[in-house]
Coordinates of C-alpha atoms and ligand atoms in Angstrom, one line a residue:
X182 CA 124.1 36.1 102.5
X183 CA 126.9 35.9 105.1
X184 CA 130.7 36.4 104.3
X185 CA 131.1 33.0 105.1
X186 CA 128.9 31.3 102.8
X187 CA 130.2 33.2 99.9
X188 CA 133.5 32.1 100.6
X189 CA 133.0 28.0 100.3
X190 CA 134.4 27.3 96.8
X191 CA 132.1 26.5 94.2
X192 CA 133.1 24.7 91.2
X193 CA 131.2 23.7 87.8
X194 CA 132.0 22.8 84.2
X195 CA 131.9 26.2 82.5
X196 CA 131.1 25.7 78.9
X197 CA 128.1 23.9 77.4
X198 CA 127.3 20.2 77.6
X199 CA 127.8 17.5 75.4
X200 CA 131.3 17.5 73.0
X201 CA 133.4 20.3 72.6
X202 CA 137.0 21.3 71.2
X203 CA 137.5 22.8 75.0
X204 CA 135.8 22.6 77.6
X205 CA 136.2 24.2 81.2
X206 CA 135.8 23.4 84.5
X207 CA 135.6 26.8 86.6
X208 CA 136.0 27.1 90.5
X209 CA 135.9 30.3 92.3
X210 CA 136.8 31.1 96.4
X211 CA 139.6 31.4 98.2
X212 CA 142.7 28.9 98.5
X213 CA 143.0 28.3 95.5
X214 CA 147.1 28.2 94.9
X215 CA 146.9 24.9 96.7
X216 CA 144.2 23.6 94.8
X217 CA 145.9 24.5 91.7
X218 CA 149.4 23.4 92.8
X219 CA 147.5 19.7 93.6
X220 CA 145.7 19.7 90.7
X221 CA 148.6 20.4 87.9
X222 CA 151.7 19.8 89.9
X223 CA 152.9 23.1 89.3
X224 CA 152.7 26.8 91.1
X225 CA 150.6 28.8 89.2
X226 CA 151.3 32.2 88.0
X227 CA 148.3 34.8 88.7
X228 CA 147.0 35.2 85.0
X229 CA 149.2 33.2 83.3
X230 CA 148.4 30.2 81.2
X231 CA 150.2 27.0 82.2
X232 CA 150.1 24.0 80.1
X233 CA 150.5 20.6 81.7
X234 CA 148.8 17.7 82.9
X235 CA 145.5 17.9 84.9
X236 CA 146.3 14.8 88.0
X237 CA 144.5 12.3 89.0
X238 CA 144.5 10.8 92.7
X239 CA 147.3 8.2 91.8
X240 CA 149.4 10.9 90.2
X241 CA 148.2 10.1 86.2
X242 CA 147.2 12.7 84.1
X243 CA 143.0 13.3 83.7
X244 CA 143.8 15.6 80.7
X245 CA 146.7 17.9 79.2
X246 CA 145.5 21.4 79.0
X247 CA 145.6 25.2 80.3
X248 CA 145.4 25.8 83.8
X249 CA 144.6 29.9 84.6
X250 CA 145.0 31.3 88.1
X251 CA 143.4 34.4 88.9
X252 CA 144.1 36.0 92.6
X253 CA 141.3 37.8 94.2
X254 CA 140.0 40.1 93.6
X255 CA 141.0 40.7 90.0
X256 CA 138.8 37.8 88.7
X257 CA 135.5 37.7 87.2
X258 CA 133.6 36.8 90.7
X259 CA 136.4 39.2 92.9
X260 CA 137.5 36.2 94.5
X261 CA 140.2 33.7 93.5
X262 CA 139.4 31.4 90.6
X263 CA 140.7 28.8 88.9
X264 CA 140.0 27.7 85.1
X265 CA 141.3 24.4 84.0
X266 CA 140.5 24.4 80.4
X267 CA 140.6 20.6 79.3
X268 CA 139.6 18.7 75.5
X269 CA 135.9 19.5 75.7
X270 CA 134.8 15.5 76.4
X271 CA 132.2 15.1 78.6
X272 CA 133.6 12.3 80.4
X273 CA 137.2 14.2 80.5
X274 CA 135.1 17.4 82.1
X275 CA 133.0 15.1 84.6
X276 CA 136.7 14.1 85.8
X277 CA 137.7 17.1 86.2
X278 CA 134.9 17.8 88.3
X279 CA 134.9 14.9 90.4
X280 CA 139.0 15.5 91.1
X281 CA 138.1 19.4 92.1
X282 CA 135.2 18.4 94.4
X283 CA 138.1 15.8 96.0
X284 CA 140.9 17.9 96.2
X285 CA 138.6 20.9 97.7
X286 CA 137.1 18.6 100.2
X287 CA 138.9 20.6 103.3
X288 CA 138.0 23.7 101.9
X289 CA 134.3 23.0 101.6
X290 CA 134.2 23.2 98.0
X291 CA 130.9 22.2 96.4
X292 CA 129.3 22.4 93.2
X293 CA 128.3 25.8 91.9
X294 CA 123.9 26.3 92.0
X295 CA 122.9 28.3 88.3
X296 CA 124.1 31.6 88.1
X297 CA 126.5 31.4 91.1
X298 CA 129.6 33.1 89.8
X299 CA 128.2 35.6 88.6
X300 CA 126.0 36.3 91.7
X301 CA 129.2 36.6 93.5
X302 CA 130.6 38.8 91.0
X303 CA 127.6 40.9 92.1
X304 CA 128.0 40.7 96.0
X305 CA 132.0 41.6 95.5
X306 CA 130.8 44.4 93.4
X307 CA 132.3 43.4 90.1
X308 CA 128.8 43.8 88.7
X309 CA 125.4 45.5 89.1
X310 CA 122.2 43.8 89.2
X311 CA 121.8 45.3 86.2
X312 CA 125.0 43.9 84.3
X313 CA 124.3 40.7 85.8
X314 CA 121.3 40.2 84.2
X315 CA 122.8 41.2 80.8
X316 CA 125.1 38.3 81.5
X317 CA 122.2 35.6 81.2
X318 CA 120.4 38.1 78.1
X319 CA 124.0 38.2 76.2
X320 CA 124.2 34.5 76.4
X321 CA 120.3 33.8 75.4
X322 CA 120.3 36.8 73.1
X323 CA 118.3 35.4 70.0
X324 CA 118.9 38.3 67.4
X325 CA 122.4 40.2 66.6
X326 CA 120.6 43.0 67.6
X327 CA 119.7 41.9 71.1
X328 CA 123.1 40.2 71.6
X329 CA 124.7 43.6 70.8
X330 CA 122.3 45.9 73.3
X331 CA 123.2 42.8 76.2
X332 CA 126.8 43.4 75.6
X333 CA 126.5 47.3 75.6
X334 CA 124.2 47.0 79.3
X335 CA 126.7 44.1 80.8
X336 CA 129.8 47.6 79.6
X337 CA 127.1 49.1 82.1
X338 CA 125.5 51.7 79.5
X339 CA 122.2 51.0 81.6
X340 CA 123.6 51.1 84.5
X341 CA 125.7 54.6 83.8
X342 CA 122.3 56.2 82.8
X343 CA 120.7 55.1 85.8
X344 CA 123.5 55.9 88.1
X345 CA 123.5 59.1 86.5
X346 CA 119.4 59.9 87.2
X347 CA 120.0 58.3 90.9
X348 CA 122.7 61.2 91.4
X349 CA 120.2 64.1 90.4
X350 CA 117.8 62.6 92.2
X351 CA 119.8 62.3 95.4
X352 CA 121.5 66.1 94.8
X353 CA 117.5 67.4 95.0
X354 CA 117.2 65.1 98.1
X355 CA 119.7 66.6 100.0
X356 CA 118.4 70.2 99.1
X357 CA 115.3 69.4 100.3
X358 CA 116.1 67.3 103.3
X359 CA 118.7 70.7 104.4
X360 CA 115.7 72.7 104.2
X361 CA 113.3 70.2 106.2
X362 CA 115.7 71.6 109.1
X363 CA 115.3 75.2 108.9
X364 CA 111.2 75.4 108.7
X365 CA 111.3 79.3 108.6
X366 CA 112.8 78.7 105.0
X367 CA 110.3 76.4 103.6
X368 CA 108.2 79.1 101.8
X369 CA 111.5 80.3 100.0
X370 CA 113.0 76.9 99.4
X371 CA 111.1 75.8 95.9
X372 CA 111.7 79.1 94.6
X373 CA 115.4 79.4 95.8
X374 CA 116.5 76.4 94.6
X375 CA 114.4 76.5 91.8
X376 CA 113.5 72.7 93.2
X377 CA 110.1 72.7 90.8
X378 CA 112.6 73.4 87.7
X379 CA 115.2 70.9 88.3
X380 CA 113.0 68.2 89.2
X381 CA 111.0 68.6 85.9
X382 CA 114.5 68.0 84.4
X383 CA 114.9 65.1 86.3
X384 CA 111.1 64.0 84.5
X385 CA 112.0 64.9 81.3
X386 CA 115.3 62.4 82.0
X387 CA 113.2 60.1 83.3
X388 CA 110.7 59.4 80.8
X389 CA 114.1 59.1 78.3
X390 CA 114.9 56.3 79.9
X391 CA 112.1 54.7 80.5
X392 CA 110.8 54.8 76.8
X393 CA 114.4 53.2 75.5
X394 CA 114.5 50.4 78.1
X395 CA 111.0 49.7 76.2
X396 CA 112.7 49.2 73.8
X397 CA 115.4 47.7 75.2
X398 CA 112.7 45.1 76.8
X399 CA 111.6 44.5 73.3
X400 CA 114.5 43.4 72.2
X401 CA 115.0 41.1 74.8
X402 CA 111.0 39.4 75.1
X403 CA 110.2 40.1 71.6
X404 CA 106.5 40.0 70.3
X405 CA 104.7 37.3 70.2
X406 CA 102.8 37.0 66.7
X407 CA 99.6 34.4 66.5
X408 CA 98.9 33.3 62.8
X409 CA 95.0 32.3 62.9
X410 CA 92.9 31.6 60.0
X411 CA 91.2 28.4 58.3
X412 CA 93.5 25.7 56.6
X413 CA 94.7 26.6 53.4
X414 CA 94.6 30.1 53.6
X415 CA 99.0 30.3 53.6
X416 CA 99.3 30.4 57.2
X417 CA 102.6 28.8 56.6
X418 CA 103.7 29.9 53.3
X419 CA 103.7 33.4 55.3
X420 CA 105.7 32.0 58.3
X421 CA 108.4 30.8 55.6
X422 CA 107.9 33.8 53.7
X423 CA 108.8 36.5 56.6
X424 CA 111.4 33.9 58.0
X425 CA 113.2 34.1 54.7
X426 CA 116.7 35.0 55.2
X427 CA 115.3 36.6 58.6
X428 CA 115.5 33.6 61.0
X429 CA 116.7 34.5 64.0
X430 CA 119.6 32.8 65.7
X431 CA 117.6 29.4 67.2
X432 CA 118.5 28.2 70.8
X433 CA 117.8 25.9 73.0
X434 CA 115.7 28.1 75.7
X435 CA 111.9 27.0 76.3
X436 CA 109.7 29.7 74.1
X437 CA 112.5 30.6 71.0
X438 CA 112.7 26.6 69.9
X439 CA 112.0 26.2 66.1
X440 CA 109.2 23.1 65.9
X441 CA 106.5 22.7 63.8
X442 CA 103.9 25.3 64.7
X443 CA 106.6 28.1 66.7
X444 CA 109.4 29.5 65.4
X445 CA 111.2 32.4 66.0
X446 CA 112.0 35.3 63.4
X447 CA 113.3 38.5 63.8
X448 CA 112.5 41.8 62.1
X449 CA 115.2 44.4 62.6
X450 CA 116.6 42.8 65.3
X451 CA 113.4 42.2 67.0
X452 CA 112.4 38.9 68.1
X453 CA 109.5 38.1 67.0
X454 CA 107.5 34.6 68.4
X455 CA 105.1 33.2 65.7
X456 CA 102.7 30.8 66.8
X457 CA 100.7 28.9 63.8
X458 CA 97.4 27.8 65.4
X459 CA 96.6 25.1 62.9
X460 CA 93.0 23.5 63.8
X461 CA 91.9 26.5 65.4
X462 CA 89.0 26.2 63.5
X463 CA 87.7 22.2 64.5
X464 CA 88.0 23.0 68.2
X465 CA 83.5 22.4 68.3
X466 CA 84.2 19.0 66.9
X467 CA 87.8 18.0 68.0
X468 CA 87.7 14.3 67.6
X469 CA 90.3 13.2 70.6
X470 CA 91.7 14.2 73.7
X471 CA 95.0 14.9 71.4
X472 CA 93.3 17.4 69.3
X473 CA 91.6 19.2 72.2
X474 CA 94.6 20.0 74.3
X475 CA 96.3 21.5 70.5
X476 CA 93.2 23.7 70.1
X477 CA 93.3 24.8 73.8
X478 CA 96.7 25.5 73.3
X479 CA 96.1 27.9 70.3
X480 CA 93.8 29.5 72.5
X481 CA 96.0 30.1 75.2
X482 CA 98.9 31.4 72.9
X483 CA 95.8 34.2 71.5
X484 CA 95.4 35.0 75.2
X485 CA 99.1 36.0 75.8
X486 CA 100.3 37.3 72.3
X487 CA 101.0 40.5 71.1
X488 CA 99.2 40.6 68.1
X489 CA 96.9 38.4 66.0
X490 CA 97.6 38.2 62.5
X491 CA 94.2 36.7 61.2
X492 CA 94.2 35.6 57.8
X493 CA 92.2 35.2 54.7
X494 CA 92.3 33.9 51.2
X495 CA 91.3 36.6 48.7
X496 CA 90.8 33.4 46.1
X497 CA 88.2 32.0 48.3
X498 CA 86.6 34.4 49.1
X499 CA 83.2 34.4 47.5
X500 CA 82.5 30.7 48.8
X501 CA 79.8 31.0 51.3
X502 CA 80.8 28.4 53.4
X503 CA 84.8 29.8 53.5
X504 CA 83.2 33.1 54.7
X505 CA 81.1 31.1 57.2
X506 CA 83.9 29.5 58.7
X507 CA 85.9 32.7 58.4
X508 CA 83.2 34.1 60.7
X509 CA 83.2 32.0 63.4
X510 CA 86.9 32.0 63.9
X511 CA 86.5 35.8 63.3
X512 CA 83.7 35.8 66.4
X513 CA 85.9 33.8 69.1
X514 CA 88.8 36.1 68.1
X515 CA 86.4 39.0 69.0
X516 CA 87.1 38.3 72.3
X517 CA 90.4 39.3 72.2
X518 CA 91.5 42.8 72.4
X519 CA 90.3 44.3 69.1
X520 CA 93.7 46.7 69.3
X521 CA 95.7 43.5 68.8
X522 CA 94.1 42.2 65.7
X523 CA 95.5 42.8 62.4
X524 CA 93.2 41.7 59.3
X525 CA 95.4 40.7 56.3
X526 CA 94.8 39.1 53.2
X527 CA 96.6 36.5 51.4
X528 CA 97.2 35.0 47.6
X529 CA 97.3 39.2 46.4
X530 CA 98.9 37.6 43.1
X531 CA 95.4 36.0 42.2
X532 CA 94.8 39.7 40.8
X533 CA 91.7 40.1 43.5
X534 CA 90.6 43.2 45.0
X535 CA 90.6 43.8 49.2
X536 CA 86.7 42.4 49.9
X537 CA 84.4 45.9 49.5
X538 CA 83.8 47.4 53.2
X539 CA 86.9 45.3 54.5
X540 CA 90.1 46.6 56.2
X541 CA 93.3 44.8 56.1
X542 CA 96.6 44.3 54.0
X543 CA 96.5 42.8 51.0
X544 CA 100.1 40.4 50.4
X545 CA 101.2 37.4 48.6
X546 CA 103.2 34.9 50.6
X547 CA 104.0 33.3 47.1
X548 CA 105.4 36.2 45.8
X549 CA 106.0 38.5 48.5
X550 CA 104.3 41.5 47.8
X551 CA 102.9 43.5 50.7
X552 CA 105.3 41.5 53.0
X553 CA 107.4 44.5 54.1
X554 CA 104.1 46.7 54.8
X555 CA 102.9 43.7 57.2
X556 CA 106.7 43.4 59.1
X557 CA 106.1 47.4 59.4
X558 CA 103.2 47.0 60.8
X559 CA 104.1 44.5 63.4
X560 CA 107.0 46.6 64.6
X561 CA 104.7 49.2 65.1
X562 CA 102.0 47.1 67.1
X563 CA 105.1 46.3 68.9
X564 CA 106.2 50.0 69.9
X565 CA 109.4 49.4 68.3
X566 CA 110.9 52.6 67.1
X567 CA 114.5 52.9 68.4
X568 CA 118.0 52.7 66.4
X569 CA 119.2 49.4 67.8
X570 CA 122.8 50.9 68.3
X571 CA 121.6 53.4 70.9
X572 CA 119.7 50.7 72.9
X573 CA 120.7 48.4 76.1
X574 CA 119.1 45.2 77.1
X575 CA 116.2 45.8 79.5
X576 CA 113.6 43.5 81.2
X577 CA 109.9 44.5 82.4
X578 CA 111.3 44.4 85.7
X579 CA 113.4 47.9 84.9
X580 CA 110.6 49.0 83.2
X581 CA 108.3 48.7 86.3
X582 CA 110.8 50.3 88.2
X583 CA 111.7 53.3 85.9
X584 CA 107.8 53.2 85.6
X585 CA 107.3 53.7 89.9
X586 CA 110.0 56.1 89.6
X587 CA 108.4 58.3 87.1
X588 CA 105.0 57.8 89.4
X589 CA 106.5 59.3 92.6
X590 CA 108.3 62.2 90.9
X591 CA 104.7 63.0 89.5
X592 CA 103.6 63.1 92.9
X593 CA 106.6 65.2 94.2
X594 CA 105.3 67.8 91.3
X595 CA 102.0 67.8 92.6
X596 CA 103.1 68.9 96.1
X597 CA 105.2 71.4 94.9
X598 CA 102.7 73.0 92.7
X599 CA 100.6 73.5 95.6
X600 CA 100.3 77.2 97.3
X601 CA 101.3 75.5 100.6
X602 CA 103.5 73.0 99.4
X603 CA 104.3 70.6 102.2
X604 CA 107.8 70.1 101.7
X605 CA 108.1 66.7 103.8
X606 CA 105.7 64.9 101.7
X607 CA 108.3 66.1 98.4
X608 CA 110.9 64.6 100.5
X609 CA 108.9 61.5 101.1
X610 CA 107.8 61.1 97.1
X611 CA 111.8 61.7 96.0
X612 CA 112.8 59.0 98.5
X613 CA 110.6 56.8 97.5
X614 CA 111.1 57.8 93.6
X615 CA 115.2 57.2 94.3
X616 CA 114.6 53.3 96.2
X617 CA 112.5 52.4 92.9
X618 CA 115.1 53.5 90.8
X619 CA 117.9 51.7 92.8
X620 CA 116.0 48.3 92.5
X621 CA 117.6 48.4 88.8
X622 CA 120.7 47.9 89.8
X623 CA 120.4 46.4 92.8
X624 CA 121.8 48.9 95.4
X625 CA 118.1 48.7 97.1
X626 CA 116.2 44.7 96.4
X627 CA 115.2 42.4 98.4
X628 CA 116.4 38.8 98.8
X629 CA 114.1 36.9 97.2
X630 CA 114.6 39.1 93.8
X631 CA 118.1 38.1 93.9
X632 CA 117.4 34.6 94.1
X633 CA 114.7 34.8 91.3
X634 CA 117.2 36.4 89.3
X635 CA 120.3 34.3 89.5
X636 CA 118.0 31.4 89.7
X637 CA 117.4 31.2 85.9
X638 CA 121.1 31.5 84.7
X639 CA 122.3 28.3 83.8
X640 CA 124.7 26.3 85.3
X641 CA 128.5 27.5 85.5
X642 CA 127.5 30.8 85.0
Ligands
LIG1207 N1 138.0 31.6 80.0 C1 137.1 32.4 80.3 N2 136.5 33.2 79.3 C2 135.5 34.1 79.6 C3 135.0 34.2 81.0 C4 135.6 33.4 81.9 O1 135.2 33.4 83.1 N3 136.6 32.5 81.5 N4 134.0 35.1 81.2 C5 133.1 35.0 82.3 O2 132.0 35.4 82.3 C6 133.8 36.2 80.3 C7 134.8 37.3 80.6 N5 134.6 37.9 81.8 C8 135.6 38.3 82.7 C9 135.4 39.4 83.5 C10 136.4 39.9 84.3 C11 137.6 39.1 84.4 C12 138.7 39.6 85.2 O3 139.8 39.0 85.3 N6 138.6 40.8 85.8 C13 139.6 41.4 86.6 C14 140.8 42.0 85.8 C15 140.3 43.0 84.8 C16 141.4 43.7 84.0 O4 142.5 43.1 83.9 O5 141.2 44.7 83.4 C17 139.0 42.4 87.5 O6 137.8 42.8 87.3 O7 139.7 42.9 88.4 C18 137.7 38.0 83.6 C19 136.7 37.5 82.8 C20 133.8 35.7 78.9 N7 135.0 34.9 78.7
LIG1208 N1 98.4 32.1 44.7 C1 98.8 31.9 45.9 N2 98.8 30.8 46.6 C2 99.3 30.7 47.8 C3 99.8 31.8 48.5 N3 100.2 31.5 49.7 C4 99.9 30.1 49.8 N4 99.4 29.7 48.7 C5 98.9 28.3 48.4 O1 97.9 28.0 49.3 C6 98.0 26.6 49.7 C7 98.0 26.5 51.2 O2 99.1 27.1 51.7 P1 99.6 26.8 53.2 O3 100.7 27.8 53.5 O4 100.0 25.4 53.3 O5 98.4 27.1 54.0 P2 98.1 26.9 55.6 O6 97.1 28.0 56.0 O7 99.3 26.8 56.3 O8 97.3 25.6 55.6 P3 97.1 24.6 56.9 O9 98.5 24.1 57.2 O10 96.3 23.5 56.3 O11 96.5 25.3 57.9 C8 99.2 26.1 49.1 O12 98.9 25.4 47.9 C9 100.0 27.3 48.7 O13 100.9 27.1 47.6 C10 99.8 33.1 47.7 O14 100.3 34.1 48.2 N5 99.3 33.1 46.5
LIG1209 K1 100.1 23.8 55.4

């Protein structure tokens, strides 16, 4: 992106749509004392609130409120911007807009595309790629816990740690890249420098990492639970039953909406996605286009989850044609990966016995029995096994990276433990280890990541 482009002023109404007590309309870029000066009729002083009217064209006040000046490059973006913090109407904010956009016209102001501040937050350097991204997971964080790891890797406690590898991995570098000059040393260099030690150091650090931003990834995607089983058997009593007082926080975003057959939940601070796949079990006979697209639906969502919870009713259990049923559903399940499947069985207050030669949990929705045993064992299908305080929001895409990182310093150990190690193909693997690990934070991506990334922030952001 050139210097230029960044420049034009952006503006955008900052807080969320529909009513609000305040709502406000952000612009970042430069020239923005005379913007300000138009806008409220006063000179503004850098970080300090001024109350007073918001003006119209023909000199009437839009709005009363707080206008907030922030000089480059001590703002949020590291360019100037300009808050005016108005009664959060959304006809009062659309003003706003429209008066901004006017009074910018010379300067090329425009409105701001998703995630635009706080892209240019990451060009001037305020941020990481990293942070940046725990800007959008802070703000669709569904649990406390994943709202609290965001805030710790938007601090940078990701970033630090990777910053922190990145260094080690560099100091080996240039070691070894010294050494590339002066061939007659080669033989003596791995030993000298006791390169094979300190990069099975930097391994060890490595896979540390890596196994908390699983975690940290956890927190943030969540697992994504399929309840199958016939009618009746308490699919739902059990989704109201583990929901309890353990709802997570509900938003707005596609996938963590509360309806009738999804609904979010969370079990220590994980999210976890169920899915109730209600007339799973008349897909053969689905009487209507309707009912067909539902059951291909509930397929799909057994495709992609996490883990199926398939469940019976100990009550009805020795009716031939329930165990029938319970069969064929048990069959097309059979396709999915076996790992993924837990067996568990419902209605544990009827005072009957786990079938003979079965496997499975035995619980009572209605009373909750065996509930805590069944939340256990979906945190550990998940991997989950961190102390939420020491964990920072992660996404699969640092995991992959932290994951091609860890491959190429594997490789680097395998030329070094060869008799005649070539030392330019250890030089190769550690460069190639360090650019994987500086895709995390962005000092090494490509173009089109960036866009993919600042693409899904929301507007004003
Ligand atoms: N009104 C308002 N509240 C907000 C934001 C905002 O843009 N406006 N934020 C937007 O996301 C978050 C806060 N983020 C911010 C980050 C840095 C700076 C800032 O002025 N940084 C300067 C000075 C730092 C300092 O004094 O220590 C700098 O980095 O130089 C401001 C807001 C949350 N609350
Ligand atoms: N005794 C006993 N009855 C239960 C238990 N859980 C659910 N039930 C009863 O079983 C019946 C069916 O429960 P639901 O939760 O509606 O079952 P479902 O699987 O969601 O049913 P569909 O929505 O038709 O698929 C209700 O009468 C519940 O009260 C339990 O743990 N013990
Ligand atoms: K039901």
């Amino acid at each position: 992106m050139s210097l230029a482009r960044h420049l034009d002023p952006i503006v955008a109404i900052a807080t969320a749509p529909g009513r609000g007590a305040v709502g406000i309309v952000r612009v970042s870029g430069r020239g923005l004392v005379a913007l300000g000066q138009t806008l409220t009729g006063a000179t503004l002083q850098p970080r300090r609130a001024h109350y007073g009217p918001f003006l119209a064209a023909d000199g009437q006040p839009i709005d009363h409120g707080l206008a907030l000046y922030f000089p480059a490059p001590h703002s949020y973006t590291g360019e100037d911007v300009l808050e005016l913090q108005a009664h959060g109407g959304p006809v009062v904010l659309q003003l706003l807009l429209a008066r901004c956009l006017e009074v910018g016209t010379h300067l090329g102001m425009r409105l701001a595309e998703p995630g635009e501040f706080t892209q240019r937050a990451f060009l001037n350097d305020k941020l990481d790629l990293a942070q940046a991204e725990a800007v959008a997971d802070l703000i669709d964080a569904s649990t406390e816990a994943a709202a609290r790891s965001a805030s710790r890797s938007l601090a940078g406690a990701f970033s630090h740690e990777i910053d922190a590898l990145a260094e080690r991995i560099v100091t080996l570098r240039m070691l070894v890249e010294a050494t590339l000059d002066f061939p007659e040393e080669e033989i003596d260099f791995l030993e000298a420098a006791d390169a094979r030690g300190k990069l099975a150091a930097i391994q060890a650090a490595v896979a540390g990492v890596l196994a908390r931003a699983r975690q940290g990834a956890l927190l943030r995607e969540g697992l994504r639970v399929v309840l199958a089983g016939q009618p009746n058997v308490g699919k739902s009593s059990l989704l109201n039953a583990l929901a309890g007082a353990e709802l997570a926080i509900v938003t707005p975003i596609a996938g963590t909406t509360r309806d009738r057959v999804s609904e979010t939940i969370q079990i220590e601070g994980v999210p976890i996605h169920i899915t109730d796949t209600a007339g799973l079990r008349d897909d053969a006979d689905a009487s209507d286009e309707v009912e067909r697209i539902g059951v291909a639906r509930s397929w799909e969502s057994i495709a992609s989850a996490d883990a199926i919870v398939f469940l019976h009713d100990l009550t009805r259990w020795d009716d031939p044609d329930y165990q029938a049923a319970d069969a064929v559903i048990a069959q097309r399940l059979g396709v999915a990966d076996p790992a993924r499947l837990l067996q568990v069985f419902n209605k544990a207050d009827s005072g009957r016995p786990l079938p003979p030669g079965r496997d499975g949990l035995c619980l009572s929705a209605r009373t909750g029995e065996g509930l805590e045993a069944l939340r256990h064992a979906l945190l550990a299908r998940a991997g989950w096994q961190a102390a939420p305080e020491g964990v920072f929001i992660a996404r699969t895409r640092h995991v992959q990276a932290l994951r091609l990182t860890a491959e190429h310093l594997a490789q680097a150990a395998d030329h070094a433990a060869q008799a005649d190690a070539a030392l330019d193909l250890f030089a190769e693997e550690l460069r190639l280890a360090h650019q994987a690990l500086q895709q995390i934070t962005g000092k090494f991506s490509a173009d089109d990541l960036l866009g993919e990334i600042f693409g899904r922030f929301c507007i004003g952001k």
